[in-house]
Amino acid sequence: MTTALIYGESPYGYLTIVPEGAIEEATSEIRRVLSLSTYGEARAADAPGADDDEIADDEHYDVRELGFVADGDWPPNAGMLALEKLPADVRERLTPERSMVGQEWVEFSEDDVERVVHDLTAAGYELRRDDAAIDAFDRILED
């Protein structure tokens, strides 16, 4: 069981919580996708949006130019990563939010921090606040 969790404030104005290693793992994967320069490379790496067989392998690929990036579907924000990576018992203690376009993420308010930390610590989790890590993850496309 993952016992180390970090929580913090996103630049989008919400607090979320993720397993400690999930941000590093996701950041590495996002940077890998951002480094791909052709559709051939992207297809070989199973990168998002690279599945169009009508685009030649040597055509330029930049995931930032694809519609699902503009729509906010990729990369995940920290709250979306939380929904995917948190253990089920942690997700059950938090209420997922849903956008008008159907995206879901985990968030909680500053008023709920004490309760969330208390409940999860009592359940055996180690928590630490790291606003910088959450903020940096949600700004990864700005690099």
PDB file of C-alpha atoms in Angstrom:
ATOM      1  CA  MET A   1       0.000   0.000   0.000  1.00  0.00           C
ATOM      2  CA  THR A   2       1.192   3.519  -0.821  1.00  0.00           C
ATOM      3  CA  THR A   3       1.474   5.299   2.509  1.00  0.00           C
ATOM      4  CA  ALA A   4       3.221   8.562   1.557  1.00  0.00           C
ATOM      5  CA  LEU A   5       0.926  11.253   0.162  1.00  0.00           C
ATOM      6  CA  ILE A   6       1.512  14.893  -0.660  1.00  0.00           C
ATOM      7  CA  TYR A   7      -1.126  17.560  -0.826  1.00  0.00           C
ATOM      8  CA  GLY A   8      -1.027  21.134  -1.919  1.00  0.00           C
ATOM      9  CA  GLU A   9      -2.591  24.000  -3.796  1.00  0.00           C
ATOM     10  CA  SER A  10      -2.843  24.010  -7.550  1.00  0.00           C
ATOM     11  CA  PRO A  11      -2.417  27.204  -9.567  1.00  0.00           C
ATOM     12  CA  TYR A  12      -6.022  26.528 -10.604  1.00  0.00           C
ATOM     13  CA  GLY A  13      -7.185  27.391  -7.092  1.00  0.00           C
ATOM     14  CA  TYR A  14      -7.905  24.038  -5.486  1.00  0.00           C
ATOM     15  CA  LEU A  15      -6.145  21.692  -3.076  1.00  0.00           C
ATOM     16  CA  THR A  16      -5.493  18.103  -4.055  1.00  0.00           C
ATOM     17  CA  ILE A  17      -3.615  15.090  -2.766  1.00  0.00           C
ATOM     18  CA  VAL A  18      -1.539  12.523  -4.664  1.00  0.00           C
ATOM     19  CA  PRO A  19       0.737   9.594  -3.865  1.00  0.00           C
ATOM     20  CA  GLU A  20       4.230  10.963  -3.349  1.00  0.00           C
ATOM     21  CA  GLY A  21       5.847   9.215  -6.317  1.00  0.00           C
ATOM     22  CA  ALA A  22       2.982   9.819  -8.752  1.00  0.00           C
ATOM     23  CA  ILE A  23       3.971  13.379  -9.632  1.00  0.00           C
ATOM     24  CA  GLU A  24       7.560  12.420 -10.423  1.00  0.00           C
ATOM     25  CA  GLU A  25       6.412   9.456 -12.506  1.00  0.00           C
ATOM     26  CA  ALA A  26       3.810  11.476 -14.419  1.00  0.00           C
ATOM     27  CA  THR A  27       6.228  14.372 -14.939  1.00  0.00           C
ATOM     28  CA  SER A  28       8.749  12.000 -16.489  1.00  0.00           C
ATOM     29  CA  GLU A  29       6.104  10.562 -18.829  1.00  0.00           C
ATOM     30  CA  ILE A  30       4.844  14.019 -19.845  1.00  0.00           C
ATOM     31  CA  ARG A  31       8.387  15.235 -20.568  1.00  0.00           C
ATOM     32  CA  ARG A  32       9.001  12.084 -22.632  1.00  0.00           C
ATOM     33  CA  VAL A  33       5.930  12.815 -24.764  1.00  0.00           C
ATOM     34  CA  LEU A  34       6.902  16.481 -25.106  1.00  0.00           C
ATOM     35  CA  SER A  35      10.307  15.418 -26.456  1.00  0.00           C
ATOM     36  CA  LEU A  36       8.856  13.429 -29.380  1.00  0.00           C
ATOM     37  CA  SER A  37       9.230  15.220 -32.699  1.00  0.00           C
ATOM     38  CA  THR A  38       7.711  12.962 -35.374  1.00  0.00           C
ATOM     39  CA  TYR A  39       4.542  10.926 -35.660  1.00  0.00           C
ATOM     40  CA  GLY A  40       6.679   7.821 -36.117  1.00  0.00           C
ATOM     41  CA  GLU A  41       8.366   8.428 -32.774  1.00  0.00           C
ATOM     42  CA  ALA A  42       5.035   9.255 -31.192  1.00  0.00           C
ATOM     43  CA  ARG A  43       3.352   6.109 -32.510  1.00  0.00           C
ATOM     44  CA  ALA A  44       6.271   3.961 -31.343  1.00  0.00           C
ATOM     45  CA  ALA A  45       5.942   5.546 -27.894  1.00  0.00           C
ATOM     46  CA  ASP A  46       2.138   5.168 -27.856  1.00  0.00           C
ATOM     47  CA  ALA A  47       1.881   8.918 -27.324  1.00  0.00           C
ATOM     48  CA  PRO A  48      -1.480  10.680 -27.150  1.00  0.00           C
ATOM     49  CA  GLY A  49      -2.942  11.716 -30.480  1.00  0.00           C
ATOM     50  CA  ALA A  50      -0.443   9.750 -32.551  1.00  0.00           C
ATOM     51  CA  ASP A  51      -2.830   7.037 -33.694  1.00  0.00           C
ATOM     52  CA  ASP A  52      -3.819   8.621 -37.024  1.00  0.00           C
ATOM     53  CA  ASP A  53      -2.407   6.171 -39.609  1.00  0.00           C
ATOM     54  CA  GLU A  54      -2.937   8.678 -42.418  1.00  0.00           C
ATOM     55  CA  ILE A  55      -0.176  10.922 -41.070  1.00  0.00           C
ATOM     56  CA  ALA A  56       3.276   9.883 -42.292  1.00  0.00           C
ATOM     57  CA  ASP A  57       5.877   8.766 -39.778  1.00  0.00           C
ATOM     58  CA  ASP A  58       8.203  11.651 -40.682  1.00  0.00           C
ATOM     59  CA  GLU A  59       5.545  14.360 -40.162  1.00  0.00           C
ATOM     60  CA  HIS A  60       6.141  16.824 -37.324  1.00  0.00           C
ATOM     61  CA  TYR A  61       4.505  15.844 -34.020  1.00  0.00           C
ATOM     62  CA  ASP A  62       3.963  18.262 -31.163  1.00  0.00           C
ATOM     63  CA  VAL A  63       1.436  17.117 -28.608  1.00  0.00           C
ATOM     64  CA  ARG A  64       0.844  20.760 -27.613  1.00  0.00           C
ATOM     65  CA  GLU A  65      -0.734  21.388 -31.036  1.00  0.00           C
ATOM     66  CA  LEU A  66      -3.401  18.706 -30.606  1.00  0.00           C
ATOM     67  CA  GLY A  67      -6.955  19.576 -29.625  1.00  0.00           C
ATOM     68  CA  PHE A  68      -7.164  17.471 -26.496  1.00  0.00           C
ATOM     69  CA  VAL A  69      -4.356  19.535 -24.956  1.00  0.00           C
ATOM     70  CA  ALA A  70      -6.303  22.751 -25.561  1.00  0.00           C
ATOM     71  CA  ASP A  71      -9.414  21.040 -24.178  1.00  0.00           C
ATOM     72  CA  GLY A  72      -7.570  20.165 -20.957  1.00  0.00           C
ATOM     73  CA  ASP A  73      -7.740  16.412 -21.476  1.00  0.00           C
ATOM     74  CA  TRP A  74      -3.932  15.985 -21.542  1.00  0.00           C
ATOM     75  CA  PRO A  75      -1.748  16.166 -19.620  1.00  0.00           C
ATOM     76  CA  PRO A  76      -3.709  15.520 -16.477  1.00  0.00           C
ATOM     77  CA  ASN A  77      -3.702  18.198 -13.827  1.00  0.00           C
ATOM     78  CA  ALA A  78      -2.722  17.148 -10.306  1.00  0.00           C
ATOM     79  CA  GLY A  79      -6.352  16.564  -9.336  1.00  0.00           C
ATOM     80  CA  MET A  80      -6.918  14.297 -12.338  1.00  0.00           C
ATOM     81  CA  LEU A  81      -3.708  12.423 -11.484  1.00  0.00           C
ATOM     82  CA  ALA A  82      -5.022  12.020  -7.934  1.00  0.00           C
ATOM     83  CA  LEU A  83      -8.231  10.453  -9.197  1.00  0.00           C
ATOM     84  CA  GLU A  84      -6.194   7.931 -11.190  1.00  0.00           C
ATOM     85  CA  LYS A  85      -3.403   7.162  -8.691  1.00  0.00           C
ATOM     86  CA  LEU A  86      -4.860   7.443  -5.190  1.00  0.00           C
ATOM     87  CA  PRO A  87      -5.679   4.237  -3.356  1.00  0.00           C
ATOM     88  CA  ALA A  88      -9.412   3.496  -3.369  1.00  0.00           C
ATOM     89  CA  ASP A  89      -9.834   4.067   0.373  1.00  0.00           C
ATOM     90  CA  VAL A  90      -8.408   7.588   0.021  1.00  0.00           C
ATOM     91  CA  ARG A  91     -10.594   8.411  -3.000  1.00  0.00           C
ATOM     92  CA  GLU A  92     -13.646   7.277  -1.029  1.00  0.00           C
ATOM     93  CA  ARG A  93     -12.909   9.902   1.643  1.00  0.00           C
ATOM     94  CA  LEU A  94     -12.781  12.723  -0.914  1.00  0.00           C
ATOM     95  CA  THR A  95     -15.458  13.928  -3.299  1.00  0.00           C
ATOM     96  CA  PRO A  96     -14.435  14.081  -6.933  1.00  0.00           C
ATOM     97  CA  GLU A  97     -15.375  17.245  -8.760  1.00  0.00           C
ATOM     98  CA  ARG A  98     -16.670  17.271 -12.322  1.00  0.00           C
ATOM     99  CA  SER A  99     -16.370  19.958 -14.971  1.00  0.00           C
ATOM    100  CA  MET A 100     -19.025  20.868 -17.496  1.00  0.00           C
ATOM    101  CA  VAL A 101     -17.133  18.861 -20.131  1.00  0.00           C
ATOM    102  CA  GLY A 102     -17.018  15.713 -17.989  1.00  0.00           C
ATOM    103  CA  GLN A 103     -13.495  15.894 -16.608  1.00  0.00           C
ATOM    104  CA  GLU A 104     -13.160  14.617 -13.057  1.00  0.00           C
ATOM    105  CA  TRP A 105     -10.538  15.403 -10.440  1.00  0.00           C
ATOM    106  CA  VAL A 106      -9.975  15.219  -6.703  1.00  0.00           C
ATOM    107  CA  GLU A 107     -10.042  18.448  -4.768  1.00  0.00           C
ATOM    108  CA  PHE A 108     -10.841  19.722  -1.337  1.00  0.00           C
ATOM    109  CA  SER A 109     -10.992  23.134   0.303  1.00  0.00           C
ATOM    110  CA  GLU A 110      -8.600  24.787   2.727  1.00  0.00           C
ATOM    111  CA  ASP A 111     -11.367  24.400   5.332  1.00  0.00           C
ATOM    112  CA  ASP A 112     -11.149  20.612   4.914  1.00  0.00           C
ATOM    113  CA  VAL A 113      -7.350  20.275   5.253  1.00  0.00           C
ATOM    114  CA  GLU A 114      -7.385  19.536   8.979  1.00  0.00           C
ATOM    115  CA  ARG A 115     -10.074  16.861   8.579  1.00  0.00           C
ATOM    116  CA  VAL A 116      -8.404  15.257   5.539  1.00  0.00           C
ATOM    117  CA  VAL A 117      -4.992  15.168   7.216  1.00  0.00           C
ATOM    118  CA  HIS A 118      -6.468  13.799  10.450  1.00  0.00           C
ATOM    119  CA  ASP A 119      -8.553  11.111   8.725  1.00  0.00           C
ATOM    120  CA  LEU A 120      -5.761   9.921   6.455  1.00  0.00           C
ATOM    121  CA  THR A 121      -3.135   9.971   9.196  1.00  0.00           C
ATOM    122  CA  ALA A 122      -5.478   7.908  11.374  1.00  0.00           C
ATOM    123  CA  ALA A 123      -5.820   5.467   8.451  1.00  0.00           C
ATOM    124  CA  GLY A 124      -2.035   4.987   8.371  1.00  0.00           C
ATOM    125  CA  TYR A 125      -0.989   7.433   5.660  1.00  0.00           C
ATOM    126  CA  GLU A 126       1.917   9.833   5.944  1.00  0.00           C
ATOM    127  CA  LEU A 127       1.022  13.284   4.612  1.00  0.00           C
ATOM    128  CA  ARG A 128       3.050  16.357   3.894  1.00  0.00           C
ATOM    129  CA  ARG A 129       2.089  19.610   2.273  1.00  0.00           C
ATOM    130  CA  ASP A 130       4.032  20.505  -0.875  1.00  0.00           C
ATOM    131  CA  ASP A 131       2.367  23.361  -2.728  1.00  0.00           C
ATOM    132  CA  ALA A 132       5.446  23.792  -4.942  1.00  0.00           C
ATOM    133  CA  ALA A 133       5.235  20.226  -6.295  1.00  0.00           C
ATOM    134  CA  ILE A 134       1.525  20.481  -7.089  1.00  0.00           C
ATOM    135  CA  ASP A 135       1.989  23.927  -8.638  1.00  0.00           C
ATOM    136  CA  ALA A 136       4.956  22.823 -10.781  1.00  0.00           C
ATOM    137  CA  PHE A 137       3.083  19.761 -12.037  1.00  0.00           C
ATOM    138  CA  ASP A 138       0.066  21.801 -13.084  1.00  0.00           C
ATOM    139  CA  ARG A 139       2.335  24.255 -14.914  1.00  0.00           C
ATOM    140  CA  ILE A 140       4.389  21.621 -16.747  1.00  0.00           C
ATOM    141  CA  LEU A 141       3.352  22.800 -20.216  1.00  0.00           C
ATOM    142  CA  GLU A 142       4.639  26.263 -19.395  1.00  0.00           C
ATOM    143  CA  ASP A 143       8.247  24.990 -19.239  1.00  0.00           C
TER     144      ASP A 143
END
